[in-house]
Short mmCIF file of C-alpha atoms in Angstrom, two decimals:
data_model
loop_
_atom_site.label_atom_id
_atom_site.label_comp_id
_atom_site.label_asym_id
_atom_site.label_seq_id
_atom_site.Cartn_x
_atom_site.Cartn_y
_atom_site.Cartn_z
CA MET V 1 12.50 14.98 20.81
CA THR V 2 9.06 15.12 19.22
CA ILE V 3 7.12 12.69 17.04
CA TYR V 4 4.80 14.37 14.54
CA ASN V 5 2.18 11.78 13.69
CA PHE V 6 0.43 12.65 10.43
CA GLY V 7 -2.31 10.16 11.10
CA SER V 8 -5.91 9.17 10.64
CA ILE V 9 -8.59 9.74 13.25
CA ASN V 10 -11.66 7.51 13.01
CA LEU V 11 -14.82 6.78 14.88
CA ASP V 12 -14.92 2.98 15.06
CA HIS V 13 -18.38 1.40 14.90
CA LEU V 14 -17.70 -2.01 16.44
CA TYR V 15 -20.18 -4.87 16.02
CA GLN V 16 -19.63 -8.23 17.76
CA LEU V 17 -20.97 -11.10 15.62
CA ASP V 18 -21.02 -14.89 15.54
CA HIS V 19 -19.43 -14.78 12.06
CA PHE V 20 -18.73 -12.26 9.30
CA VAL V 21 -21.83 -11.15 7.42
CA ARG V 22 -22.11 -13.05 4.13
CA PRO V 23 -23.39 -11.65 0.80
CA GLY V 24 -27.16 -11.24 1.01
CA GLU V 25 -27.27 -11.98 4.74
CA THR V 26 -28.84 -9.75 7.40
CA MET V 27 -27.58 -10.44 10.91
CA ALA V 28 -28.28 -8.99 14.36
CA SER V 29 -25.11 -8.06 16.24
CA ASN V 30 -24.47 -9.26 19.78
CA SER V 31 -23.28 -5.81 20.85
CA TYR V 32 -22.35 -2.38 19.49
CA GLN V 33 -19.84 0.27 20.56
CA CYS V 34 -18.67 3.55 19.03
CA LEU V 35 -14.99 4.00 19.90
CA LEU V 36 -12.07 6.28 19.08
CA GLY V 37 -9.90 4.62 16.43
CA GLY V 38 -7.96 5.07 13.22
CA LYS V 39 -4.42 3.77 12.87
CA GLY V 40 -3.02 7.25 13.36
CA ALA V 41 -4.99 8.03 16.51
CA ASN V 42 -4.26 4.58 17.94
CA GLN V 43 -0.53 5.05 17.39
CA SER V 44 -0.60 8.54 18.94
CA VAL V 45 -2.38 7.17 22.02
CA ALA V 46 0.15 4.33 22.29
CA LEU V 47 3.04 6.77 21.94
CA ALA V 48 1.59 9.06 24.61
CA LYS V 49 0.88 6.19 27.01
CA ALA V 50 4.43 4.94 26.47
CA GLY V 51 5.87 8.32 27.45
CA ALA V 52 6.68 9.89 24.08
CA ASN V 53 6.12 13.55 23.19
CA VAL V 54 3.65 13.13 20.32
CA LYS V 55 1.89 15.84 18.33
CA HIS V 56 -0.97 14.51 16.20
CA VAL V 57 -1.47 16.13 12.80
CA GLY V 58 -4.81 15.50 11.11
CA ALA V 59 -8.39 16.67 10.69
CA ILE V 60 -11.88 15.95 12.01
CA HIS V 61 -15.36 17.40 11.53
CA HIS V 62 -15.84 20.54 13.62
CA SER V 63 -18.73 18.92 15.54
CA ASP V 64 -16.58 16.12 16.97
CA GLN V 65 -15.01 17.95 19.90
CA ALA V 66 -15.40 14.78 21.97
CA VAL V 67 -12.66 13.20 19.85
CA ILE V 68 -10.26 16.00 20.77
CA ASP V 69 -11.22 15.75 24.43
CA GLN V 70 -10.54 12.02 24.50
CA LEU V 71 -7.17 12.30 22.75
CA GLU V 72 -6.10 15.03 25.16
CA SER V 73 -7.23 12.98 28.16
CA LEU V 74 -4.93 10.20 26.94
CA GLY V 75 -1.91 12.51 26.71
CA VAL V 76 -1.89 13.37 22.98
CA ASP V 77 -1.06 16.94 21.88
CA THR V 78 -4.01 17.89 19.62
CA GLY V 79 -2.99 21.45 18.76
CA LEU V 80 -2.23 20.51 15.14
CA ILE V 81 -5.59 18.83 14.41
CA LYS V 82 -7.78 20.91 12.08
CA ARG V 83 -11.56 21.22 12.54
CA ILE V 84 -13.20 21.25 9.10
CA ASP V 85 -16.56 20.72 7.36
CA VAL V 86 -15.67 17.25 6.01
CA PRO V 87 -17.08 14.32 8.06
CA THR V 88 -14.67 12.64 10.46
CA GLY V 89 -13.30 9.36 9.09
CA HIS V 90 -14.93 6.22 10.40
CA ALA V 91 -14.73 2.46 10.29
CA ILE V 92 -17.33 -0.30 10.41
CA ILE V 93 -15.75 -3.25 12.22
CA GLN V 94 -17.12 -6.79 12.41
CA LEU V 95 -15.57 -8.77 15.28
CA THR V 96 -16.13 -12.53 15.59
CA LYS V 97 -15.89 -14.82 18.63
CA GLU V 98 -12.51 -15.99 17.29
CA ALA V 99 -11.18 -12.41 17.62
CA GLU V 100 -10.97 -12.01 13.83
CA ASN V 101 -12.02 -8.67 12.39
CA SER V 102 -13.29 -7.33 9.07
CA ILE V 103 -13.14 -3.57 8.51
CA ILE V 104 -14.71 -1.07 6.10
CA LEU V 105 -13.03 2.36 6.12
CA TYR V 106 -14.44 5.77 5.16
CA GLN V 107 -11.58 8.25 4.66
CA GLY V 108 -13.45 11.50 5.25
CA ALA V 109 -11.40 14.26 6.90
CA ASN V 110 -8.35 12.00 7.00
CA HIS V 111 -7.80 12.84 3.32
CA ALA V 112 -8.16 16.59 3.78
CA LEU V 113 -4.55 17.42 4.72
CA THR V 114 -3.17 20.37 2.73
CA GLU V 115 0.37 21.19 1.64
CA GLU V 116 0.11 24.48 3.55
CA GLN V 117 -0.73 22.56 6.75
CA VAL V 118 2.20 20.19 6.21
CA ASP V 119 4.62 23.07 5.57
CA GLN V 120 3.44 24.90 8.68
CA VAL V 121 3.85 21.84 10.90
CA LEU V 122 7.27 20.77 9.67
CA SER V 123 8.66 24.31 9.81
CA GLN V 124 8.54 23.97 13.61
CA ALA V 125 10.24 20.55 13.71
CA ASN V 126 13.87 20.14 14.72
CA ALA V 127 16.58 17.90 13.31
CA GLY V 128 16.34 14.61 15.19
CA ASP V 129 12.56 14.73 15.48
CA TRP V 130 10.49 12.03 13.78
CA VAL V 131 7.54 11.99 11.41
CA LEU V 132 5.26 8.95 11.70
CA LEU V 133 2.94 8.02 8.84
CA GLN V 134 0.40 5.34 8.03
CA ASN V 135 -1.45 4.85 4.74
CA GLU V 136 -4.81 6.27 5.88
CA THR V 137 -4.12 9.93 5.01
CA ASN V 138 -3.31 11.87 1.84
CA LEU V 139 -0.06 13.64 0.82
CA ILE V 140 2.17 10.76 1.97
CA GLU V 141 4.99 11.49 -0.48
CA TYR V 142 4.78 15.26 0.03
CA ILE V 143 5.05 14.89 3.81
CA MET V 144 8.08 12.61 3.47
CA ARG V 145 9.84 14.98 1.06
CA LYS V 146 9.29 17.91 3.41
CA ALA V 147 10.47 15.85 6.38
CA GLN V 148 13.69 15.00 4.55
CA GLU V 149 14.22 18.67 3.64
CA ASN V 150 13.89 19.55 7.33
CA LYS V 151 16.25 16.71 8.40
CA VAL V 152 13.43 14.94 10.21
CA LYS V 153 13.47 11.13 10.28
CA VAL V 154 10.52 9.18 8.87
CA ALA V 155 8.85 6.04 10.23
CA PHE V 156 6.27 4.54 7.87
CA ASN V 157 3.62 1.92 8.55
CA PRO V 158 2.10 1.44 5.05
CA ALA V 159 -1.24 0.03 6.12
CA PRO V 160 -3.62 -0.46 4.43
CA MET V 161 -0.96 -1.64 1.98
CA ASP V 162 -0.53 0.11 -1.37
CA ALA V 163 2.55 -1.62 -2.77
CA GLU V 164 3.13 0.81 -5.65
CA LEU V 165 2.91 3.91 -3.44
CA THR V 166 5.11 2.31 -0.79
CA LYS V 167 7.83 1.33 -3.26
CA LYS V 168 7.77 4.87 -4.64
CA VAL V 169 8.47 6.49 -1.25
CA LEU V 170 10.86 4.01 0.40
CA GLY V 171 13.79 6.26 -0.46
CA PHE V 172 12.47 8.80 2.05
CA VAL V 173 11.86 6.27 4.85
CA ASP V 174 14.27 5.60 7.73
CA LEU V 175 12.23 2.91 9.50
CA LEU V 176 9.62 0.75 7.75
CA ILE V 177 7.16 -1.13 9.96
CA VAL V 178 5.24 -3.93 8.18
CA ASN V 179 3.72 -7.32 8.83
CA GLU V 180 5.03 -10.39 7.02
CA VAL V 181 2.39 -10.30 4.26
CA GLU V 182 3.07 -6.63 3.51
CA ALA V 183 6.82 -7.27 3.46
CA MET V 184 6.48 -10.18 1.04
CA ASP V 185 4.21 -8.11 -1.22
CA LEU V 186 6.80 -5.35 -1.36
CA ILE V 187 9.79 -7.53 -2.10
CA GLY V 188 8.07 -10.21 -4.21
CA THR V 189 8.96 -13.17 -1.99
CA THR V 190 6.82 -16.02 -0.67
CA ASP V 191 8.33 -16.81 2.75
CA ILE V 192 9.77 -14.96 5.72
CA ASP V 193 13.37 -16.21 5.49
CA SER V 194 13.83 -15.17 1.88
CA THR V 195 12.22 -11.82 2.65
CA ILE V 196 14.75 -11.13 5.41
CA VAL V 197 17.59 -11.92 2.98
CA ALA V 198 16.16 -10.02 0.00
CA PHE V 199 14.97 -6.82 1.67
CA PRO V 200 18.40 -5.46 2.76
CA LYS V 201 19.81 -6.18 -0.68
CA ALA V 202 17.00 -4.29 -2.39
CA TYR V 203 16.95 -1.41 0.11
CA PRO V 204 20.33 -1.33 1.90
CA GLU V 205 19.70 2.00 3.67
CA LEU V 206 16.32 0.97 5.05
CA ALA V 207 15.71 -0.41 8.54
CA VAL V 208 12.73 -2.78 8.71
CA LEU V 209 10.61 -3.96 11.63
CA MET V 210 8.55 -6.95 10.51
CA THR V 211 5.78 -8.20 12.79
CA LEU V 212 4.95 -11.90 12.61
CA GLY V 213 1.67 -12.11 14.52
CA LYS V 214 1.69 -14.79 17.21
CA VAL V 215 5.30 -15.69 16.34
CA GLY V 216 6.83 -12.33 17.27
CA VAL V 217 8.89 -9.64 15.56
CA CYS V 218 12.15 -9.41 13.63
CA TYR V 219 14.34 -6.46 12.69
CA PHE V 220 16.77 -6.30 9.79
CA THR V 221 18.75 -3.76 7.79
CA GLY V 222 21.58 -3.60 5.29
CA LYS V 223 23.41 -0.84 7.16
CA GLU V 224 26.96 -1.85 8.06
CA SER V 225 26.71 -0.49 11.60
CA ASP V 226 23.76 -2.75 12.29
CA GLN V 227 25.41 -5.74 10.63
CA GLU V 228 28.25 -5.39 13.13
CA ASN V 229 25.69 -5.65 15.93
CA ASN V 230 24.22 -8.82 14.41
CA TYR V 231 21.02 -7.02 13.45
CA GLU V 232 20.94 -8.14 9.82
CA GLY V 233 18.42 -10.94 9.84
CA GLY V 234 19.56 -11.94 13.32
CA LEU V 235 17.44 -9.87 15.67
CA SER V 236 14.12 -11.43 16.62
CA VAL V 237 11.85 -11.39 19.64
CA LYS V 238 9.14 -13.94 20.40
CA ALA V 239 5.58 -12.85 21.07
CA PHE V 240 3.97 -13.39 24.46
CA SER V 241 1.26 -16.04 24.62
CA VAL V 242 -2.14 -14.65 25.69
CA GLU V 243 -5.82 -15.35 25.03
CA ALA V 244 -6.81 -12.81 22.36
CA VAL V 245 -10.30 -11.29 22.22
CA ASP V 246 -9.69 -8.38 19.80
CA THR V 247 -6.60 -7.77 17.65
CA THR V 248 -7.79 -4.46 16.16
CA ALA V 249 -5.13 -2.18 17.71
CA ALA V 250 -2.37 -4.73 18.30
CA GLY V 251 -0.09 -3.45 15.54
CA ASP V 252 -0.67 0.19 16.43
CA THR V 253 0.10 -0.49 20.08
CA PHE V 254 3.32 -2.25 19.08
CA ILE V 255 4.43 0.67 16.91
CA GLY V 256 3.71 3.30 19.55
CA PHE V 257 5.51 1.50 22.36
CA CYS V 258 8.45 0.47 20.18
CA LEU V 259 9.10 4.00 18.88
CA ALA V 260 8.65 5.52 22.34
CA SER V 261 11.13 3.04 23.82
CA LEU V 262 13.68 3.87 21.13
CA MET V 263 13.19 7.60 21.81
CA ASN V 264 13.75 6.89 25.51
CA GLY V 265 17.15 5.40 24.75
CA GLU V 266 16.42 1.66 24.90
CA ASP V 267 18.14 -0.59 22.37
CA MET V 268 16.18 -2.33 19.64
CA THR V 269 15.79 -5.63 21.50
CA GLN V 270 14.48 -3.89 24.61
CA ALA V 271 12.14 -1.71 22.54
CA ILE V 272 10.70 -4.67 20.64
CA THR V 273 10.25 -6.72 23.82
CA ARG V 274 8.40 -3.90 25.57
CA ALA V 275 6.27 -3.30 22.49
CA CYS V 276 5.40 -7.02 22.26
CA ALA V 277 4.29 -6.94 25.89
CA ALA V 278 2.09 -3.89 25.26
CA SER V 279 0.57 -5.56 22.21
CA ALA V 280 -0.10 -8.75 24.19
CA ILE V 281 -2.06 -6.80 26.80
CA CYS V 282 -3.94 -4.92 24.08
CA VAL V 283 -5.35 -8.04 22.39
CA THR V 284 -6.93 -9.23 25.64
CA ARG V 285 -9.25 -6.19 25.58
CA LEU V 286 -12.03 -4.97 23.30
CA GLY V 287 -11.69 -1.82 21.26
CA ALA V 288 -8.90 0.17 19.65
CA ALA V 289 -7.51 3.19 21.55
CA SER V 290 -9.36 2.04 24.68
CA SER V 291 -7.45 -1.26 24.70
CA ILE V 292 -3.94 0.26 24.78
CA PRO V 293 -2.19 -0.30 28.14
CA THR V 294 -0.26 2.13 30.31
CA GLN V 295 3.48 2.04 30.97
CA ASP V 296 2.89 0.67 34.46
CA GLU V 297 0.72 -2.15 33.09
CA VAL V 298 3.42 -3.09 30.59
CA THR V 299 6.13 -3.01 33.25
CA ALA V 300 4.05 -5.27 35.51
CA PHE V 301 3.35 -7.66 32.63
CA LEU V 302 7.07 -7.94 31.81
CA ALA V 303 7.94 -8.56 35.44
CA LYS V 304 5.41 -11.36 35.56
CA ASN V 305 6.32 -12.91 32.19
CA SER V 306 10.10 -12.49 32.05
#
């Protein structure tokens, strides 16, 4: 089973600051790093580290071979990444002492996917494979339509959130992965409990993983088979308590480890628990892709914190 991740690849310019820069203010940073990032690349790295067979689909500038080398060193199949003349996407990240971040994104090559490229990739996919998408690339709806035509399942993490686009494509999505704010924006609710009740009624065929930050994660769906297993509004896993220094890749780490665990045959509770452990380790480290733990690290963490 293969996961085709149509995802962004960014160079993250990370600045550590005492506080976010205010309008009109010039501030010296405490440190600077240029790191591999992008929600798509982060999720591919997490998938690979968690043992999944992941093929990354995207584009970078032809001069950035170092990006390819790093992804390959982390276990990601890069054969479907195009080298083009458009600059590689990048992000400017401000990180405060409180581990809060503020991010400016430049889309660049991430928005250079073509329909021909999508068709070529999905023609080699098999029924039962998965397509993973975030909202940092172009052709979102086209990719989902083609995935459905090829009987490939779709997991969608619609971040950065575009509520109108997301509502438009939910009919093509098998698994939606959102945080609580994104979920409430989509369904028009103002609290978590009402969101869990309203979502399955509005989208009965959709399975939803909703992350709740320091609280944990819940899973709900309107599907009858899952209702019988007490999944509708009843499945939740608490987060692990750690001292966070950088939350940049926490959500991406969670997604990668959760999907990989599901592909490896674990049930939803086991998958979420393992993904929460991976995310907990991630936030104790600086950076994006560089902060994602290995399977052995996650296993050791669970043994110590179970």
